[in-house]
PDB file of C-alpha atoms in Angstrom:
ATOM      1  CA  MET F 463       7.275 297.962  14.997  1.00  0.00           C
ATOM      2  CA  ASP F 464       4.740 296.346  17.860  1.00  0.00           C
ATOM      3  CA  LYS F 465       3.878 293.294  17.048  1.00  0.00           C
ATOM      4  CA  ARG F 466       0.385 293.087  19.596  1.00  0.00           C
ATOM      5  CA  LYS F 467      -1.939 290.367  19.135  1.00  0.00           C
ATOM      6  CA  VAL F 468      -5.149 289.700  19.877  1.00  0.00           C
ATOM      7  CA  SER F 469      -8.030 287.594  20.991  1.00  0.00           C
ATOM      8  CA  THR F 470     -11.922 288.280  21.532  1.00  0.00           C
ATOM      9  CA  LEU F 471     -14.223 286.857  24.427  1.00  0.00           C
ATOM     10  CA  PHE F 472     -17.674 286.387  22.178  1.00  0.00           C
ATOM     11  CA  LEU F 473     -20.954 286.039  25.404  1.00  0.00           C
ATOM     12  CA  ASP F 474     -24.266 285.419  25.554  1.00  0.00           C
ATOM     13  CA  ILE F 475     -26.129 286.672  27.713  1.00  0.00           C
ATOM     14  CA  LYS F 476     -28.024 284.445  28.775  1.00  0.00           C
ATOM     15  CA  GLY F 477     -32.294 284.164  29.521  1.00  0.00           C
ATOM     16  CA  GLY F 478     -31.451 287.955  27.810  1.00  0.00           C
ATOM     17  CA  PHE F 479     -35.189 289.125  27.252  1.00  0.00           C
ATOM     18  CA  ASP F 480     -36.800 286.952  30.117  1.00  0.00           C
ATOM     19  CA  ASN F 481     -35.109 288.385  32.209  1.00  0.00           C
ATOM     20  CA  VAL F 482     -35.629 292.274  32.554  1.00  0.00           C
ATOM     21  CA  ASN F 483     -37.559 293.644  35.337  1.00  0.00           C
ATOM     22  CA  PRO F 484     -39.352 296.107  35.194  1.00  0.00           C
ATOM     23  CA  SER F 485     -38.867 297.632  38.687  1.00  0.00           C
ATOM     24  CA  SER F 486     -35.291 298.114  37.502  1.00  0.00           C
ATOM     25  CA  LEU F 487     -35.308 299.372  34.374  1.00  0.00           C
ATOM     26  CA  CYS F 488     -37.962 301.775  35.152  1.00  0.00           C
ATOM     27  CA  GLY F 489     -35.477 303.021  37.402  1.00  0.00           C
ATOM     28  CA  MET F 490     -32.499 303.362  34.997  1.00  0.00           C
ATOM     29  CA  LEU F 491     -34.387 305.568  32.420  1.00  0.00           C
ATOM     30  CA  SER F 492     -36.012 307.777  35.503  1.00  0.00           C
ATOM     31  CA  ALA F 493     -32.561 308.203  36.429  1.00  0.00           C
ATOM     32  CA  LYS F 494     -31.319 309.167  32.226  1.00  0.00           C
ATOM     33  CA  GLY F 495     -33.898 311.630  33.485  1.00  0.00           C
ATOM     34  CA  VAL F 496     -36.503 310.137  30.968  1.00  0.00           C
ATOM     35  CA  SER F 497     -39.374 312.078  30.099  1.00  0.00           C
ATOM     36  CA  LEU F 498     -42.366 310.674  33.370  1.00  0.00           C
ATOM     37  CA  TYR F 499     -44.786 309.884  30.917  1.00  0.00           C
ATOM     38  CA  LEU F 500     -42.002 306.710  29.369  1.00  0.00           C
ATOM     39  CA  VAL F 501     -41.362 305.789  31.705  1.00  0.00           C
ATOM     40  CA  PHE F 502     -44.541 305.146  33.112  1.00  0.00           C
ATOM     41  CA  TRP F 503     -45.491 303.922  29.491  1.00  0.00           C
ATOM     42  CA  THR F 504     -42.735 301.449  29.885  1.00  0.00           C
ATOM     43  CA  ARG F 505     -43.511 300.273  33.489  1.00  0.00           C
ATOM     44  CA  SER F 506     -47.317 299.920  31.582  1.00  0.00           C
ATOM     45  CA  PHE F 507     -46.003 297.990  28.554  1.00  0.00           C
ATOM     46  CA  LEU F 508     -43.674 294.895  31.111  1.00  0.00           C
ATOM     47  CA  THR F 509     -46.386 294.112  34.314  1.00  0.00           C
ATOM     48  CA  GLY F 510     -49.966 293.546  33.796  1.00  0.00           C
ATOM     49  CA  ARG F 511     -49.383 291.109  32.127  1.00  0.00           C
ATOM     50  CA  SER F 512     -49.501 287.177  31.715  1.00  0.00           C
ATOM     51  CA  CYS F 513     -49.388 284.108  29.174  1.00  0.00           C
ATOM     52  CA  CYS F 514     -50.397 280.565  28.686  1.00  0.00           C
ATOM     53  CA  LEU F 515     -48.617 277.349  27.522  1.00  0.00           C
ATOM     54  CA  LEU F 516     -50.914 275.241  24.708  1.00  0.00           C
ATOM     55  CA  PHE F 517     -50.359 271.705  25.058  1.00  0.00           C
ATOM     56  CA  GLN F 518     -53.124 268.907  23.337  1.00  0.00           C
ATOM     57  CA  GLY F 519     -55.078 268.196  26.381  1.00  0.00           C
ATOM     58  CA  SER F 520     -53.067 271.154  28.484  1.00  0.00           C
ATOM     59  CA  PRO F 521     -56.079 273.377  30.117  1.00  0.00           C
ATOM     60  CA  LYS F 522     -56.180 277.376  28.830  1.00  0.00           C
ATOM     61  CA  VAL F 523     -54.066 278.656  32.499  1.00  0.00           C
ATOM     62  CA  PHE F 524     -53.391 282.047  32.652  1.00  0.00           C
ATOM     63  CA  ALA F 525     -50.131 283.263  34.431  1.00  0.00           C
ATOM     64  CA  PRO F 526     -48.866 286.145  35.583  1.00  0.00           C
ATOM     65  CA  VAL F 527     -45.452 287.247  33.838  1.00  0.00           C
ATOM     66  CA  SER F 528     -43.346 289.774  36.552  1.00  0.00           C
ATOM     67  CA  VAL F 529     -40.352 290.350  34.169  1.00  0.00           C
ATOM     68  CA  GLY F 530     -38.984 289.512  30.742  1.00  0.00           C
ATOM     69  CA  THR F 531     -40.343 292.271  27.879  1.00  0.00           C
ATOM     70  CA  PRO F 532     -43.005 290.172  25.681  1.00  0.00           C
ATOM     71  CA  GLN F 533     -41.662 288.496  21.982  1.00  0.00           C
ATOM     72  CA  GLY F 534     -42.487 290.289  18.250  1.00  0.00           C
ATOM     73  CA  PHE F 535     -42.042 293.889  19.629  1.00  0.00           C
ATOM     74  CA  PRO F 536     -40.014 296.065  17.865  1.00  0.00           C
ATOM     75  CA  VAL F 537     -39.739 298.251  21.279  1.00  0.00           C
ATOM     76  CA  SER F 538     -38.490 294.919  23.196  1.00  0.00           C
ATOM     77  CA  PRO F 539     -35.074 295.004  21.595  1.00  0.00           C
ATOM     78  CA  LEU F 540     -34.135 298.888  22.544  1.00  0.00           C
ATOM     79  CA  LEU F 541     -35.685 297.913  26.205  1.00  0.00           C
ATOM     80  CA  PHE F 542     -33.346 295.166  26.497  1.00  0.00           C
ATOM     81  CA  VAL F 543     -29.990 297.501  24.508  1.00  0.00           C
ATOM     82  CA  ILE F 544     -30.929 299.971  26.809  1.00  0.00           C
ATOM     83  CA  TYR F 545     -31.256 298.068  30.576  1.00  0.00           C
ATOM     84  CA  VAL F 546     -27.901 296.162  29.750  1.00  0.00           C
ATOM     85  CA  LEU F 547     -25.928 299.400  29.113  1.00  0.00           C
ATOM     86  CA  ARG F 548     -23.849 299.433  32.544  1.00  0.00           C
ATOM     87  CA  LEU F 549     -22.404 296.627  30.309  1.00  0.00           C
ATOM     88  CA  GLN F 550     -20.633 298.570  27.879  1.00  0.00           C
ATOM     89  CA  MET F 551     -16.869 300.051  28.544  1.00  0.00           C
ATOM     90  CA  GLU F 552     -14.405 301.633  27.292  1.00  0.00           C
ATOM     91  CA  ILE F 553     -10.701 299.237  26.834  1.00  0.00           C
ATOM     92  CA  PRO F 554      -7.578 300.444  26.823  1.00  0.00           C
ATOM     93  CA  TYR F 555      -6.605 298.788  23.386  1.00  0.00           C
ATOM     94  CA  GLY F 556      -9.541 296.987  22.740  1.00  0.00           C
ATOM     95  CA  LEU F 557     -12.766 296.643  22.098  1.00  0.00           C
ATOM     96  CA  THR F 558     -16.846 295.989  22.976  1.00  0.00           C
ATOM     97  CA  PRO F 559     -18.907 295.849  20.824  1.00  0.00           C
ATOM     98  CA  SER F 560     -22.572 294.287  22.248  1.00  0.00           C
ATOM     99  CA  TYR F 561     -25.555 293.843  19.258  1.00  0.00           C
ATOM    100  CA  VAL F 562     -28.494 293.161  21.869  1.00  0.00           C
ATOM    101  CA  ASP F 563     -27.493 290.780  23.906  1.00  0.00           C
ATOM    102  CA  ASP F 564     -24.328 288.873  21.919  1.00  0.00           C
ATOM    103  CA  PHE F 565     -21.145 290.848  23.409  1.00  0.00           C
ATOM    104  CA  ALA F 566     -17.705 290.063  22.118  1.00  0.00           C
ATOM    105  CA  LEU F 567     -14.078 292.192  23.995  1.00  0.00           C
ATOM    106  CA  THR F 568     -11.852 292.189  21.910  1.00  0.00           C
ATOM    107  CA  VAL F 569      -8.137 292.904  23.977  1.00  0.00           C
ATOM    108  CA  SER F 570      -4.466 293.276  23.089  1.00  0.00           C
ATOM    109  CA  SER F 571      -0.865 293.306  24.556  1.00  0.00           C
ATOM    110  CA  ARG F 572       2.373 291.592  23.243  1.00  0.00           C
ATOM    111  CA  SER F 573       1.296 288.008  24.239  1.00  0.00           C
ATOM    112  CA  TYR F 574      -2.134 285.690  24.283  1.00  0.00           C
ATOM    113  CA  ARG F 575      -1.766 284.721  27.923  1.00  0.00           C
ATOM    114  CA  HIS F 576      -1.244 288.586  29.266  1.00  0.00           C
ATOM    115  CA  ASN F 577      -4.123 289.068  26.490  1.00  0.00           C
ATOM    116  CA  ILE F 578      -5.995 285.793  28.722  1.00  0.00           C
ATOM    117  CA  GLN F 579      -5.311 287.595  32.339  1.00  0.00           C
ATOM    118  CA  LEU F 580      -7.154 290.861  30.614  1.00  0.00           C
ATOM    119  CA  LEU F 581      -9.959 288.920  29.611  1.00  0.00           C
ATOM    120  CA  GLN F 582     -10.224 287.728  32.803  1.00  0.00           C
ATOM    121  CA  ARG F 583     -10.759 291.132  33.506  1.00  0.00           C
ATOM    122  CA  ARG F 584     -13.212 292.608  31.636  1.00  0.00           C
ATOM    123  CA  TYR F 585     -14.868 290.231  32.721  1.00  0.00           C
ATOM    124  CA  ALA F 586     -15.895 290.048  35.785  1.00  0.00           C
ATOM    125  CA  ILE F 587     -16.053 293.365  35.364  1.00  0.00           C
ATOM    126  CA  LEU F 588     -18.856 292.907  32.758  1.00  0.00           C
ATOM    127  CA  LYS F 589     -20.243 290.021  35.479  1.00  0.00           C
ATOM    128  CA  ALA F 590     -19.919 293.090  38.499  1.00  0.00           C
ATOM    129  CA  ARG F 591     -21.507 295.079  36.753  1.00  0.00           C
ATOM    130  CA  GLY F 592     -24.944 292.468  35.064  1.00  0.00           C
ATOM    131  CA  SER F 593     -25.184 291.769  38.826  1.00  0.00           C
ATOM    132  CA  GLY F 594     -27.504 294.273  40.211  1.00  0.00           C
ATOM    133  CA  PRO F 595     -29.980 294.210  37.207  1.00  0.00           C
ATOM    134  CA  GLY F 596     -29.439 289.665  37.119  1.00  0.00           C
ATOM    135  CA  VAL F 597     -28.070 289.780  33.778  1.00  0.00           C
ATOM    136  CA  GLY F 598     -25.138 286.463  33.793  1.00  0.00           C
ATOM    137  CA  PHE F 599     -23.825 284.906  30.982  1.00  0.00           C
ATOM    138  CA  SER F 600     -24.672 281.822  29.592  1.00  0.00           C
ATOM    139  CA  GLY F 601     -21.379 279.228  29.465  1.00  0.00           C
ATOM    140  CA  SER F 602     -22.346 276.679  26.417  1.00  0.00           C
ATOM    141  CA  GLN F 603     -22.511 280.143  24.931  1.00  0.00           C
ATOM    142  CA  THR F 604     -18.471 281.635  25.078  1.00  0.00           C
ATOM    143  CA  GLU F 605     -16.334 281.430  22.885  1.00  0.00           C
ATOM    144  CA  LEU F 606     -12.784 282.345  22.572  1.00  0.00           C
ATOM    145  CA  ILE F 607     -10.299 282.430  19.654  1.00  0.00           C
ATOM    146  CA  HIS F 608      -6.343 284.280  18.804  1.00  0.00           C
ATOM    147  CA  TRP F 609      -6.527 286.358  15.966  1.00  0.00           C
ATOM    148  CA  ARG F 610      -4.181 285.497  13.572  1.00  0.00           C
ATOM    149  CA  THR F 611      -1.974 287.039  10.698  1.00  0.00           C
ATOM    150  CA  SER F 612      -0.795 285.539   7.470  1.00  0.00           C
ATOM    151  CA  ARG F 613       2.193 287.038   8.268  1.00  0.00           C
ATOM    152  CA  ASP F 614       2.493 286.155  12.169  1.00  0.00           C
ATOM    153  CA  ARG F 615       5.481 283.141  12.210  1.00  0.00           C
ATOM    154  CA  ASP F 616       4.512 282.932  15.371  1.00  0.00           C
ATOM    155  CA  PRO F 617       2.825 279.015  16.555  1.00  0.00           C
ATOM    156  CA  HIS F 618      -1.069 279.154  17.339  1.00  0.00           C
ATOM    157  CA  SER F 619      -1.181 279.942  20.674  1.00  0.00           C
ATOM    158  CA  THR F 620      -3.474 277.557  22.855  1.00  0.00           C
ATOM    159  CA  ALA F 621      -3.919 279.246  25.785  1.00  0.00           C
ATOM    160  CA  PRO F 622      -7.143 278.825  26.874  1.00  0.00           C
ATOM    161  CA  ILE F 623      -9.244 281.045  29.380  1.00  0.00           C
ATOM    162  CA  HIS F 624     -10.481 280.099  32.814  1.00  0.00           C
ATOM    163  CA  LEU F 625     -13.963 281.643  33.947  1.00  0.00           C
ATOM    164  CA  ASP F 626     -17.011 280.969  36.770  1.00  0.00           C
ATOM    165  CA  GLY F 627     -15.159 277.190  37.494  1.00  0.00           C
ATOM    166  CA  SER F 628     -15.262 276.323  33.671  1.00  0.00           C
ATOM    167  CA  VAL F 629     -12.648 276.515  30.745  1.00  0.00           C
ATOM    168  CA  PHE F 630     -12.828 277.578  27.184  1.00  0.00           C
ATOM    169  CA  ARG F 631      -9.861 277.221  24.522  1.00  0.00           C
ATOM    170  CA  PRO F 632      -9.582 278.632  21.276  1.00  0.00           C
ATOM    171  CA  ARG F 633     -11.596 277.873  18.808  1.00  0.00           C
ATOM    172  CA  SER F 634     -10.513 278.245  15.512  1.00  0.00           C
ATOM    173  CA  GLU F 635     -14.207 279.746  13.576  1.00  0.00           C
ATOM    174  CA  PRO F 636     -16.085 280.316  16.369  1.00  0.00           C
ATOM    175  CA  ARG F 637     -19.619 281.326  15.735  1.00  0.00           C
ATOM    176  CA  TRP F 638     -20.772 285.258  16.758  1.00  0.00           C
ATOM    177  CA  LEU F 639     -23.824 286.924  15.003  1.00  0.00           C
ATOM    178  CA  GLY F 640     -25.326 284.112  12.859  1.00  0.00           C
ATOM    179  CA  LEU F 641     -21.197 284.636  11.248  1.00  0.00           C
ATOM    180  CA  LEU F 642     -18.076 282.685  11.528  1.00  0.00           C
ATOM    181  CA  PHE F 643     -15.375 284.156  12.170  1.00  0.00           C
ATOM    182  CA  ILE F 644     -11.249 282.639  10.860  1.00  0.00           C
ATOM    183  CA  PHE F 645      -8.776 283.386  13.066  1.00  0.00           C
ATOM    184  CA  SER F 646      -6.957 284.266   9.515  1.00  0.00           C
ATOM    185  CA  LEU F 647      -9.827 287.137   8.736  1.00  0.00           C
ATOM    186  CA  ALA F 648     -10.775 284.212   5.565  1.00  0.00           C
ATOM    187  CA  THR F 649     -13.971 284.872   4.113  1.00  0.00           C
ATOM    188  CA  THR F 650     -14.211 280.870   2.226  1.00  0.00           C
ATOM    189  CA  PRO F 651     -15.129 278.810   4.966  1.00  0.00           C
ATOM    190  CA  HIS F 652     -17.674 280.892   6.857  1.00  0.00           C
ATOM    191  CA  PHE F 653     -19.773 280.778   2.660  1.00  0.00           C
ATOM    192  CA  THR F 654     -18.606 277.416   2.902  1.00  0.00           C
ATOM    193  CA  LYS F 655     -20.169 275.951   5.432  1.00  0.00           C
TER     194      LYS F 655
END
């Protein structure tokens, strides 16, 4: 029986919605063959905007906004997902699920140490794919878990991952999309907390 070890790296796109470049997004839409009227609508929706920060006693001064999608609009998450579409990839013996600006790289192999190497390679690919449109990942939101089953008799792995000069040690209860994940896949700790 193939006793594969499974590890997941949870990632969060830094500043997600605030960093969408209208020109890059419209170029992506055009390259995918999207109708010109939708490309023009998107450009119009994302450009020519301004904002004003209000503090007690501050003057009402509007400043132009040249990047980002407006908060609170139903189309903003959709435009962002299109913007980061190039980050999606197929992984042999793995998964890349995502939800808007949250990504999870899951790999499996015969050892956790090999999983770390696989995750580092996949992260490098994600980082390279994101550099074109200016997409990066938040180190403070990065978490690693080495999954186990109740029948797994091997000791818990403490193998960390090194990314961008930072060390991320595996956690026993990482949080992703508001859910608390436990390596044994038990749900009681999540509902208790």
